[in-house]
Each structure stands twice: as structure tokens, then as C-alpha cells.
Coordinates of C-alpha atoms in Angstrom, one line a residue:
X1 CA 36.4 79.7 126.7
X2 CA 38.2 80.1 130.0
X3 CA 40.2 77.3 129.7
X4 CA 41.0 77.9 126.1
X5 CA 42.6 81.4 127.2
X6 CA 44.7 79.7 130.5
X7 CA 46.0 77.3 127.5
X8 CA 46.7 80.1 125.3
X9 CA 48.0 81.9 128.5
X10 CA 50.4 78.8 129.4
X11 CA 51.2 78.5 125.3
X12 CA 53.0 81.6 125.6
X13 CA 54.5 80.9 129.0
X14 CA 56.5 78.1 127.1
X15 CA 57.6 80.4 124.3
X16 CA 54.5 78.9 121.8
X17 CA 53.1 82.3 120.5
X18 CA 50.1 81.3 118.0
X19 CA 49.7 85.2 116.2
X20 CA 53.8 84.8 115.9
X21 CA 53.9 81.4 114.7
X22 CA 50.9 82.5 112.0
X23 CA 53.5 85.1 111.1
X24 CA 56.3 83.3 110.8
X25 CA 54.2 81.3 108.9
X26 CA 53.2 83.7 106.4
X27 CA 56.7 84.8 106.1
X28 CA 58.1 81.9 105.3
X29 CA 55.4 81.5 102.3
X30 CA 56.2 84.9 101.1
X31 CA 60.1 83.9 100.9
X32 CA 58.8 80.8 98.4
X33 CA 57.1 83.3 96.2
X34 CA 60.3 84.3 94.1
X35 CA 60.6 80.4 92.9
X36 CA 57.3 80.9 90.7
X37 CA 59.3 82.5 88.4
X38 CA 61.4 80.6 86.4
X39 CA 64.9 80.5 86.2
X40 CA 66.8 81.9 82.7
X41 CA 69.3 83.9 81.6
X42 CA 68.0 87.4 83.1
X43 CA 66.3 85.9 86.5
X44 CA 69.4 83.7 87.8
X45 CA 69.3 81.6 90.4
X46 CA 71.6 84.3 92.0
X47 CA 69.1 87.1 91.4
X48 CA 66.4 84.4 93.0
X49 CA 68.2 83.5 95.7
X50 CA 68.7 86.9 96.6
X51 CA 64.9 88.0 96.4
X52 CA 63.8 84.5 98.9
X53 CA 66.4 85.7 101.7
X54 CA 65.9 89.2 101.5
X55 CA 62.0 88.5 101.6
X56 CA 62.3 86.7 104.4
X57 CA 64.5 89.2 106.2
X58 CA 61.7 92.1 105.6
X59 CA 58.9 90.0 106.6
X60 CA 61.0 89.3 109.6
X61 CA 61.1 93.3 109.9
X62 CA 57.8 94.0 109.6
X63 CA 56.6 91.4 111.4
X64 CA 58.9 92.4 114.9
X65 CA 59.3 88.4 114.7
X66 CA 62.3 89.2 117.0
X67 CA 64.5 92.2 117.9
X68 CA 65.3 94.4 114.7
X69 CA 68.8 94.3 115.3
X70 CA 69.1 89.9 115.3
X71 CA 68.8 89.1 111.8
X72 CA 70.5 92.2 110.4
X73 CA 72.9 90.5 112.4
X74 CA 73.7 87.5 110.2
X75 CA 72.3 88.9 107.4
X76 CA 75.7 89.6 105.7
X77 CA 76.8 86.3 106.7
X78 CA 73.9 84.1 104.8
X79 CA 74.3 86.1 102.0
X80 CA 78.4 85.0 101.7
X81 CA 77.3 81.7 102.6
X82 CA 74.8 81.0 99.6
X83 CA 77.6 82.4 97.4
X84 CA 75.7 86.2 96.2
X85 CA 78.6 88.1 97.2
X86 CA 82.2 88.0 98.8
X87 CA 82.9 89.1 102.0
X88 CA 84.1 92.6 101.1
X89 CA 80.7 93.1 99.0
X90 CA 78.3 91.9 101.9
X91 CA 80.3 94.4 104.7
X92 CA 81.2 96.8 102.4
X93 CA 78.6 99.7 104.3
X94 CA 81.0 98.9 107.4
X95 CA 83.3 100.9 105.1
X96 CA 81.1 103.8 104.3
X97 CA 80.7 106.6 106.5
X98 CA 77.2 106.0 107.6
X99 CA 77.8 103.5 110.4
X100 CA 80.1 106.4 111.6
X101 CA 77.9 109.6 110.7
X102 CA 75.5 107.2 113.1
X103 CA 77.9 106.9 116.1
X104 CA 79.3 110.6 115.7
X105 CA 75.6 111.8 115.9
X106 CA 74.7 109.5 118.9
X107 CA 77.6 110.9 120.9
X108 CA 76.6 114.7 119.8
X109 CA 73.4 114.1 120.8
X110 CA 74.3 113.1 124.6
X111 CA 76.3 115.5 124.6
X112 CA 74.1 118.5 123.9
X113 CA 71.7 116.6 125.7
X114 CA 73.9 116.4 128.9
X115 CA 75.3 119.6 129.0
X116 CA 72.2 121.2 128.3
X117 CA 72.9 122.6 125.1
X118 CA 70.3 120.9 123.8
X119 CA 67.6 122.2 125.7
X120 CA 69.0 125.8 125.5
X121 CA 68.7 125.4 121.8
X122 CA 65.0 124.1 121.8
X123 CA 63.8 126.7 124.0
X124 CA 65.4 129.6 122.4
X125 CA 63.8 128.6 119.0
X126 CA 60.5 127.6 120.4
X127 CA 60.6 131.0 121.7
X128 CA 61.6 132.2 118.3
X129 CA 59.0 130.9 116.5
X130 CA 56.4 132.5 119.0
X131 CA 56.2 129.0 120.8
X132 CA 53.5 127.9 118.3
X133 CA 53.2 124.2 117.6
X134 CA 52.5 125.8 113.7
X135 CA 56.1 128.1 114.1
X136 CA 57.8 124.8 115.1
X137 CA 56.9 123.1 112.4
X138 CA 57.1 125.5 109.3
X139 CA 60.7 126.8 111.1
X140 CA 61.8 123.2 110.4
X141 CA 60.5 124.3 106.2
X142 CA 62.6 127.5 106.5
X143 CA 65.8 126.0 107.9
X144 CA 65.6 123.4 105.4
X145 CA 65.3 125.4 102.5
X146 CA 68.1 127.6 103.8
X147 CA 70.8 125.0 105.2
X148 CA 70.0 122.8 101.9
X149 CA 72.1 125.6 100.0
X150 CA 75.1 125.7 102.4
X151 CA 75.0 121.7 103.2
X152 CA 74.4 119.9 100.1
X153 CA 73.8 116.6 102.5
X154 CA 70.9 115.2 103.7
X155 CA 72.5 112.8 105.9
X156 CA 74.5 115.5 107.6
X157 CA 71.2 118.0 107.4
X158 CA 69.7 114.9 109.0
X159 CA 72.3 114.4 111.9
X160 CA 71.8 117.9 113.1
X161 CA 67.9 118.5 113.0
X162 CA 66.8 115.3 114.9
X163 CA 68.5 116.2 117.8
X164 CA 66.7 119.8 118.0
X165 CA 63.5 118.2 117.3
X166 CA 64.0 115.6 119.9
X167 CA 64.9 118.9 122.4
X168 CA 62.0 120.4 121.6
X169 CA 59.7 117.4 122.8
X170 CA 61.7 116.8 125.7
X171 CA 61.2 120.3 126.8
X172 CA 57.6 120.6 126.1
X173 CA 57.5 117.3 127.9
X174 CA 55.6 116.0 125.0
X175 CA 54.7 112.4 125.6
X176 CA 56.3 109.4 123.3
X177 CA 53.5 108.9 120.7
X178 CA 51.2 111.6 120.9
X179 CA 50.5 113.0 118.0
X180 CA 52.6 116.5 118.4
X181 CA 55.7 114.2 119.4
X182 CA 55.4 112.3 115.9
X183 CA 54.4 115.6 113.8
X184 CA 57.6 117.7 115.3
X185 CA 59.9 114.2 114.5
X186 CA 58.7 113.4 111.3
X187 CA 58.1 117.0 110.3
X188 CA 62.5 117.8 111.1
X189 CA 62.8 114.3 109.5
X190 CA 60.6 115.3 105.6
X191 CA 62.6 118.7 106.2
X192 CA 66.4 117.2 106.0
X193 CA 65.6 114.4 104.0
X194 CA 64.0 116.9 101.0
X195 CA 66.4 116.9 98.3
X196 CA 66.0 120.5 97.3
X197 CA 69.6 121.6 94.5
X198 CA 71.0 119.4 91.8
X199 CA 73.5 118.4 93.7
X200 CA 72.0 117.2 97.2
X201 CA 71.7 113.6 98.0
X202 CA 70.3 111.3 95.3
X203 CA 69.9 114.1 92.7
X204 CA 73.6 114.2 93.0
X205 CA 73.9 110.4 91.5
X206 CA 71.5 110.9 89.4
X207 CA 72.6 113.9 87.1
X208 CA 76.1 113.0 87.7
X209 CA 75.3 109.6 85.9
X210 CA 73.1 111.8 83.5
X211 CA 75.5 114.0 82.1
X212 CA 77.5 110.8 80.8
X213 CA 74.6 110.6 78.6
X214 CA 74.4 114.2 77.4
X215 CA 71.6 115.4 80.1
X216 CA 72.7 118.3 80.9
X217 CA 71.2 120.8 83.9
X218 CA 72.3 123.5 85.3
X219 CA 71.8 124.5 89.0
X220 CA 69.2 127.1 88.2
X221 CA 67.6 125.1 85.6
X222 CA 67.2 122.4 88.7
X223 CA 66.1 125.5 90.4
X224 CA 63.2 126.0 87.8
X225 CA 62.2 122.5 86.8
X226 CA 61.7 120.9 90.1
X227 CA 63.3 123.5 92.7
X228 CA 60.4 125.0 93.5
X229 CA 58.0 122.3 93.1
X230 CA 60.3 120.7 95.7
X231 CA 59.5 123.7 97.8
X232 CA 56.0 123.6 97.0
X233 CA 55.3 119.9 98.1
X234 CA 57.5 120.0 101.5
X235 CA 54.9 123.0 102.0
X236 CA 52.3 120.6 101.6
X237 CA 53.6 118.4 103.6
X238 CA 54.0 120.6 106.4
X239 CA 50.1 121.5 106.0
X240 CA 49.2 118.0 105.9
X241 CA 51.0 117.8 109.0
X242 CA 49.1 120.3 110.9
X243 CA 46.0 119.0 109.3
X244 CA 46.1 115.4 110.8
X245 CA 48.3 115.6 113.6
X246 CA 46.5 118.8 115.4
X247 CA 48.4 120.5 118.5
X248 CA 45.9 119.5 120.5
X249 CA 48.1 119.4 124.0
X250 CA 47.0 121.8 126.7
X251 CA 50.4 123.7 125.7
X252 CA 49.3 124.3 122.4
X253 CA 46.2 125.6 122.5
X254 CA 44.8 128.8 121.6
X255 CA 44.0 130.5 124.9
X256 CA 47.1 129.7 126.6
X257 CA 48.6 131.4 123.7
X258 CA 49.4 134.0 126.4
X259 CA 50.7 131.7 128.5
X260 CA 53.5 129.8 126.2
X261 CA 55.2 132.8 125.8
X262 CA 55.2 133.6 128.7
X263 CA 56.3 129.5 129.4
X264 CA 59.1 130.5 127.2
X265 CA 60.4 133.2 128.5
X266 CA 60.5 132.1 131.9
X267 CA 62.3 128.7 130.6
X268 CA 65.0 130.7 128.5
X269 CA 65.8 132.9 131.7
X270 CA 65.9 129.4 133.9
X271 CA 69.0 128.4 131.9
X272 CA 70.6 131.3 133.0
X273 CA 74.4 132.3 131.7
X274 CA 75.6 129.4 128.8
X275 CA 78.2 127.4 130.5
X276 CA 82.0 127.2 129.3
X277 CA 81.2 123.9 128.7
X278 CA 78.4 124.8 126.3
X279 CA 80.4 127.3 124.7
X280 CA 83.0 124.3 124.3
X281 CA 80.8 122.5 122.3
X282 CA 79.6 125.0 120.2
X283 CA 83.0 126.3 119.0
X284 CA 83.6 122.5 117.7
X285 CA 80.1 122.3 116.4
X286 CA 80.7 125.8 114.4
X287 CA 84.1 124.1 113.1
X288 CA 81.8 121.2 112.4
X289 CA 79.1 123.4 110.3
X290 CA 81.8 125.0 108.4
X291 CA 83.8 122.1 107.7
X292 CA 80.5 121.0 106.1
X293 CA 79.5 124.2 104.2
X294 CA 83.2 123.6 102.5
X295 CA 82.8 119.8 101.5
X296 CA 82.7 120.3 97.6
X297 CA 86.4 121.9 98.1
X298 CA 88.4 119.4 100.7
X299 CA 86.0 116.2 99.6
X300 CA 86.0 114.5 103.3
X301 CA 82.4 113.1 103.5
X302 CA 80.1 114.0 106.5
X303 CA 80.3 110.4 108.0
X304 CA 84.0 111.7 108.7
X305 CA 82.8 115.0 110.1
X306 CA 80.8 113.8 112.9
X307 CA 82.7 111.3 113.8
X308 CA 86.3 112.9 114.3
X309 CA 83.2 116.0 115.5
X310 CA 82.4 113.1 118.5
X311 CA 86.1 112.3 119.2
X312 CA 87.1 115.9 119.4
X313 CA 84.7 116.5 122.3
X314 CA 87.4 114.0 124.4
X315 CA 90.4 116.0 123.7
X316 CA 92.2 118.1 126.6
X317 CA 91.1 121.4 126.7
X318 CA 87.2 121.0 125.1
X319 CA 87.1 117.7 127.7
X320 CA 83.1 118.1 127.4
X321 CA 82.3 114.0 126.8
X322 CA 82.0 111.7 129.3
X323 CA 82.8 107.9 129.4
X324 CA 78.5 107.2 129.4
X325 CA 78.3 109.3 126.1
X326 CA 80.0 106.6 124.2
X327 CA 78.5 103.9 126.1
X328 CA 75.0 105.9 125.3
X329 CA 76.0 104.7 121.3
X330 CA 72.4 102.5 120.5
X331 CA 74.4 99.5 119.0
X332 CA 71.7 97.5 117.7
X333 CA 70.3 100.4 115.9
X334 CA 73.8 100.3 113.7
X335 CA 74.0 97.0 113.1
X336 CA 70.2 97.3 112.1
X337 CA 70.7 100.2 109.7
X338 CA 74.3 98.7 108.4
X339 CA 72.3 95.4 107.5
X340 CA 69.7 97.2 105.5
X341 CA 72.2 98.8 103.6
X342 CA 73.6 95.3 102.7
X343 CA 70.7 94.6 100.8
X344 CA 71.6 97.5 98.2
X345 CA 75.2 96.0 98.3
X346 CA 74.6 92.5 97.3
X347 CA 71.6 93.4 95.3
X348 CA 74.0 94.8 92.7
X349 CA 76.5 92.7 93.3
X350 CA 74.2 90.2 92.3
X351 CA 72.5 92.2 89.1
X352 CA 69.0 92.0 90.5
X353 CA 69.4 95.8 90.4
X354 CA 70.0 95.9 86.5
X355 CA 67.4 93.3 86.6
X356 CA 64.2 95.7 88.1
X357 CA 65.3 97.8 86.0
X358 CA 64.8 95.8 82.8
X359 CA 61.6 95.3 83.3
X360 CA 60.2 98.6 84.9
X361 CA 61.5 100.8 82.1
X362 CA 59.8 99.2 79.6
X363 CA 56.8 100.3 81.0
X364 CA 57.1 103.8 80.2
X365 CA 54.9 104.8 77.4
X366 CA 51.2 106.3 77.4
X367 CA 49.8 109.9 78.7
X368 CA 52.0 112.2 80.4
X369 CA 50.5 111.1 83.6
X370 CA 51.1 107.6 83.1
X371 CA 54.5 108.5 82.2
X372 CA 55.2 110.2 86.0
X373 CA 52.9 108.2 88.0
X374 CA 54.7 104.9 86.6
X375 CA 58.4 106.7 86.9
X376 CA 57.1 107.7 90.8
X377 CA 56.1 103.7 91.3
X378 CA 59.4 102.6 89.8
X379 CA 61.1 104.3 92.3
X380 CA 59.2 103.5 95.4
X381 CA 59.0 99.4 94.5
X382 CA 62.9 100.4 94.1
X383 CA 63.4 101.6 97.5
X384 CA 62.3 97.8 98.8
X385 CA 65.7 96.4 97.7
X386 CA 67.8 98.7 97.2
X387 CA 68.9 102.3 99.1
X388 CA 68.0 105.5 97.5
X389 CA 71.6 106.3 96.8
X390 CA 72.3 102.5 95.3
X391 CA 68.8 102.7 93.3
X392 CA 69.9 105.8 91.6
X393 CA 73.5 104.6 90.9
X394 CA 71.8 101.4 89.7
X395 CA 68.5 102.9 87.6
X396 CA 69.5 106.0 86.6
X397 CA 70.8 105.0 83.1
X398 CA 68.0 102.6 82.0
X399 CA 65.6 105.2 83.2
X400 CA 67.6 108.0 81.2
X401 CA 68.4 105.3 77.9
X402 CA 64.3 104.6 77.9
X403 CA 62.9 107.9 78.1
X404 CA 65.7 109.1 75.1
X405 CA 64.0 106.0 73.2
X406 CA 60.7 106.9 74.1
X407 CA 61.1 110.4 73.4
X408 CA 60.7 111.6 77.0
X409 CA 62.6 114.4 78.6
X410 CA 65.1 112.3 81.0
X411 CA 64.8 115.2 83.6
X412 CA 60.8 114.1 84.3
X413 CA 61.5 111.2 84.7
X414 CA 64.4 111.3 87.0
X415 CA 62.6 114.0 89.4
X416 CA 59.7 111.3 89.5
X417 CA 61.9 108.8 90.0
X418 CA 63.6 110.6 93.0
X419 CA 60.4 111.5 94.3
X420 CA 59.5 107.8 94.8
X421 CA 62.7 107.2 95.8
X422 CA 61.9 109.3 98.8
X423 CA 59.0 107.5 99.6
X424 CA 59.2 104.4 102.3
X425 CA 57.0 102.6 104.3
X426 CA 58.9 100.8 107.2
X427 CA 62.0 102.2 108.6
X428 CA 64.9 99.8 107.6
X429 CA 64.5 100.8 103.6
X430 CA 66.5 104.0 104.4
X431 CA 69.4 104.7 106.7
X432 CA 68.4 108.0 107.7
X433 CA 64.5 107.6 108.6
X434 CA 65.7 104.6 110.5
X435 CA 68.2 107.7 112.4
X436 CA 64.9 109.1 113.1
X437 CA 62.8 105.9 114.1
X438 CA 66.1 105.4 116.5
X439 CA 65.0 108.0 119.0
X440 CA 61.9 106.2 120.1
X441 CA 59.6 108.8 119.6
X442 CA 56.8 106.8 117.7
X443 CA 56.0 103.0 117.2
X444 CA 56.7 101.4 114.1
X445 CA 52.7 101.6 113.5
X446 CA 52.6 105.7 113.6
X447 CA 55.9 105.7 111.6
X448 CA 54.1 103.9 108.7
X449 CA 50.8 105.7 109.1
X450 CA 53.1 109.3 108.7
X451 CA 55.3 107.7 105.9
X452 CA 52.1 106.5 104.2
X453 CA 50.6 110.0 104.1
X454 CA 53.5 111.3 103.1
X455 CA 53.6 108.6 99.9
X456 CA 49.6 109.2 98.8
X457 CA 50.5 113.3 98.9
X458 CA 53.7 113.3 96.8
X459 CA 52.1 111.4 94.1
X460 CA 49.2 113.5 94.3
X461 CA 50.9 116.6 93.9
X462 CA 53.4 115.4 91.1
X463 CA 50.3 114.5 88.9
X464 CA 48.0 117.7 89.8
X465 CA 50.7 120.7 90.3
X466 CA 53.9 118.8 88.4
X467 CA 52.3 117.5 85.3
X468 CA 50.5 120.4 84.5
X469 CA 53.8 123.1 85.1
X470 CA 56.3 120.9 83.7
X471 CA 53.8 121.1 80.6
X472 CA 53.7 124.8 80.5
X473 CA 57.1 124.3 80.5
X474 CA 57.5 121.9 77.9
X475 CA 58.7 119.4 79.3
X476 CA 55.8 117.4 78.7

């Protein structure tokens, strides 16, 4: 057995990995799979093509084969080259704003972090909250809710709580992993992510698409339908939080309850006076905010915000950003999250998006349960290929055309729908838990484990607390 375990020792010495080479295995199986179907005039050899690369490239992904980053890479670049899209359709999220929301952020966040902004900010609302791991945590709930009205985007929502969550674990010196590092991330992650009005983030698509085929809600009917069952479930998943991910660090517990005040207090007073250069980056950050809270008048998307936000920080006068802010920019982290969004891009360019939804919206018929429960699963098989937004440009109209057939209320079945869309289980699928992943706060192991608890207790509470209201409602 000794000698065995030098081989396997030298094996890996020469770049021979057996568990990786078992993987790659697997993966390249997996990538077959697609060719069991047979080709016709629905399931093109386009739409096949399609589903063995992009297999491939998530097996790759979950697998940590090699560095995130590498085959997101070419990814654009295979695609073009087996003819699925052109080259404007395969870069096309280079042209969005998320690649810049993503550097704009980045550079924010080293610079509150640098001038101590950041830390100023975490202590004074730790000490807000009491300096309660439970405050944190349900302060994250409140702000949501209350930002969600004045900045009808998640991504920008998203770009401006990670980097307070991240303060507060740096200054609690929580450790990377623990549990109360991955409950305060994850917890200011579910927060900004929640879609809570009719028009924030995919619900915007959605009823916007909708209305084109006479569904037709009002804010406070949004409010009423799924508003506060939205409100409800983040609740719950606040509790679940607290539940399985106990404060159990010697900060948070109950008899130095005393003490963290006091821990607080002391901390707020170390920072002393705020600096001009603080105040500096507050006035373009209040700019910033209210730039924001205007978007439905001047239009200019938050990508735009952040990142003209980042370059104003350089400009004489404010002068707070250094050279190493920009060089701080994690660049494989951009060309991993533009890469996952070229999977939505070619998958409609190639109609594999029309295509899922073909056959998933056939299947909605039976018991009000199975109705939900089968909308729910449409949208989180969705979420493998496509983005959230691109699945509810792409599904929304089948969705809304078969529930008007099958004499379904469209509404249920698009807040199902966009509650599965919500749900992920690795971190490329969406642009803005990947944001979160980017910090290094958890492995990719405890981001699935806290992404898979999330999934199990949405559809839970959509078929025990939705169902039965939405039926008292009529709806249903």
C-alpha cells in the first residue's frame, strides 16, 4: 500500500491526477448525452450542438477541472467556431453593463475599504443593530424591503450591500468559512437579490412581456398577490439562516452580550473624526444613490452608474482612488461571469431557449399544486442555460400563452416561475451570486449547501403558504 501511495504521490508530481482524470472522464460522457436525442425539426443540430458544449463547460465548472476563469475564456470563441452564433451574439454581454457594474463595484469596494469607509460603515450599523449576529442579519431584511422601493435594481441593490457585509466580517474578524462569515454573505446576498415590486429585476421582463398579452397588474395588485408573500419567504429565509448557521463565535454569544456593545462602542470611537477623504466619497456615493433612485426618469442603467461612480473617485478635487484600486479589479472573476452570460446569449440565438420552453409548458395541467410546483421547476431547470433576465425574456410568453389555454391565471404562474428563477445551485448560473462568491468568503461547497437550503425552502413555502392564499384569493 505504501508503494501504491509514492506512485500515486509521483502520479501527481507529473501532472497525472487520477480523481481529475475520473472527472474529466465523467464530463466528457455527460457532453455525449445530448446526441441520444434525435435530431428533427425542433431539436436541431444547432440546439444539440449547443447543449454538448455548454455541458461540457458546467461540468468543467463544477468539477474545478481548472481555474473558473480558463474556459469562460474561450467559451465565446468555440461557440463562433461551430457556427451557433456570430461574433456580435457570442460577446454581446461585453456590451451590457454588467461587466462594468462588476469593475465599478470592485473599485468602490477598495476604495471604502482603503479609506476606511468601509469599516466606519460596518461598525456604526453593527452597533445599530445592538451588535447581535440576529440584528445583522434581519437589518439586511429591513434595508431590503426599504431600498427595493427607491432602487428598483437588484444588481445595483447587490453592488452596494456585499461590500457592507464583507465590512462587517472583516471587522468582527470573522474567519473565511465559518459559518457566521457565510450566513452575514449569503444573508446581504438573498436580501438584494429578492425581487420584491412589479417592476424590479426579472418581474420587470416578465409583466412587461405580459401586458403584450393583456395581463395586466398593477403595482399594488403585485403588492397583494405576491408582495407580501415575497416579504414573508425572505423572512423565512432569514430564520432558516439563524437556524442552521448559529452565531456560535465567542463574539456572539449570549454572555458577552455586555461586552459587544461595549466592543462596539469602543470600535466606533477608535475611528475617531470621518476623514475629508471619507466625506469625498460619500458625497459621490450620495450622487450615486440618487442618480439611482431617479433611473425610471433619465433611463441610464446602473452598470453606467458605478462605473462613471469608479472613475469619478480619480478626478481632481475628490482625488480619493489610487492606482492599486484599479489594479485591485479581480479580472478572472469578469471574464468568468461575462462567459456565463454567453450561454443565455447564444442559447437564444440558437432557439434552444424557445425550445425548453416547448416542452416544459406542456406540462402544466393537474392540481393547483402540481400547477406551482411544475411552474417553480421550469424555472429553476431554466436557470441552467439561460440567465434569469434571458429566461424570462425567452419563457415568459409560452408560460403566459399555456396557462391562458389551460385556463390558469398567468400571474401564478409567472411568480412561480420567477421564484425558480431565483433558485441556483453553483455560482456561474447568475451574474450577481457569482459578485457574491467573488469575495472569497465561502468555498464553492458551502455556497451550494446555502443555495440548496435556500431552493428546498422556497418551494416549500410556495406550496404550503402561496397555494393556499393565492386560493383565498382566487387565483387558484
Amino acid at each position: 500500500m505504501e508503494n501504491v501511495a509514492q506512485l500515486n504521490d509521483i502520479a501527481i508530481e507529473r501532472g497525472f491526477d487520477r480523481k481529475k482524470l475520473i472527472k474529466w472522464i465523467i464530463s466528457i460522457m455527460m457532453m455525449f448525452t445530448p446526441m441520444l436525442m434525435q435530431v428533427n425539426e425542433n431539436y436541431t443540430i444547432n440546439i444539440r450542438t449547443f447543449f454538448m458544449i455548454t455541458i461540457l463547460i458546467i461540468m468543467i465548472w463544477a468539477f474545478e477541472l481548472m481555474p473558473l476563469a480558463a474556459p469562460a475564456l474561450v467559451l465565446p470563441i468555440v461557440y463562433i467556431s461551430f457556427g451557433l452564433a456570430t461574433p456580435a451574439q457570442a460577446f454581446s454581454p461585453w456590451t451590457t453593463e454588467m461587466p462594468w457594474l462588476f469593475i465599478g463595484g470592485m473599485v468602490i469596494s477598495s476604495v471604502f475599504e482603503r479609506t476606511g469607509l468601509m469599516k466606519r460603515m460596518a461598525i456604526t450599523a453593527i452597533k445599530t443593530a445592538g451588535g447581535t449576529y440576529k440584528g445583522i442579519l434581519f437589518g439586511f431584511l429591513i434595508v431590503g424591503l426599504t431600498l427595493c422601493i427607491i432602487i428598483p435594481s437588484t444588481a445595483a441593490r447587490t453592488t452596494l450591500f456585499l461590500p457592507l457585509a464583507y465590512g462587517i466580517i472583516t471587522a468582527l474578524d470573522l474567519k473565511k468559512n465559518s459559518k457566521e462569515a457565510i450566513a452575514i454573505m449569503a444573508g446581504s446576498s438573498f436580501m438584494a437579490l429578492t425581487p420584491w415590486t412589479i417592476v424590479d429585476g426579472i418581474n420587470l421582463i416578465s409583466y412587461s412581456i405580459a401586458r403584450n398579452l393583456n395581463v395586466h397588474l398593477s403595482w399594488i395588485e403585485y403588492m397583494k398577490e405576491m408582495g407580501i408573500m415575497t416579504f414573508l419567504l425572505s423572512t423565512v429565509y432569514i430564520i432558516a439562516i439563524l437556524f442552521f448557521y448559529k452565531g456560535n463565535a465567542s463574539i456572539f454569544k449570549k454572555e458577552n452580550h455586555f461586552k459587544t456593545k461595549e466592543y462596539f462602542d469602543k470600535e466606533h470611537s477608535k475611528l475617531g473624526k470621518m476623514t475629508i477623504s471619507e466625506k469625498k466619497v460619500i458625497f459621490v456615493l450620495a450622487i450615486m444613490v440618487a442618480i439611482l433612485c431617479t433611473s425610471s426618469i433619465h433611463k441610464i442603467s446602473a452598470g453606467w452608474i458605478f462605473a462613471i461612480g469608479a472613475f469619478c473617485f480619480y478626478l481632481p478635487g475628490i482625488n480619493v482612488a489610487e492606482d492599486k484600486d484599479l489594479k485591485s479589479v479581480n479580472m478572472p472573476m469578469i471574464i468568468l461571469m461575462t462567459g456565463a452570460m454567453t450561454i443565455g446569449a447564444v442559447s437564444m440565438a440558437t432557439g434552444t431557449g424557445a425550445f425548453i420552453g416547448k416542452i416544459l409548458t406542456g406540462y402544466l395541467t393537474g392540481s393547483s399544486f402540481a400547477i406551482v410546483s411544475i411552474s417553480w421547476l421550469i424555472g429553476v431547470i431554466v436557470n441552467f442555460l439561460l440567465t434569469p433576465l434571458a429566461a424570462a425574456s425567452a419563457l415568459t410568453q409560452p408560460l403566459v400563452e399555456a396557462a391562458i389555454q389551460n385556463g390558469i391565471s398567468p400571474t401564478v404562474i409567472l411568480n412561480s416561475y420567477a421564484v425558480g428563477l431565483e433558485q441556483i445551485i453553483f455560482p456561474y448560473e447568475y451574474v450577481l451570486p457569482l459578485m457574491m462568491f467573488s469575495y472569497g468568503v465561502m468555498s464553492l461547497k458551502e455556497f451550494v449547501k446555502i443555495y440548496l437550503l435556500k431552493m428546498i425552502l422556497s418551494i416549500i413555502f410556495l406550496l404550503v403558504i402561496c397555494v393556499p392564499y393565492w386560493g383565498i384569493l382566487g387565483l387558484l
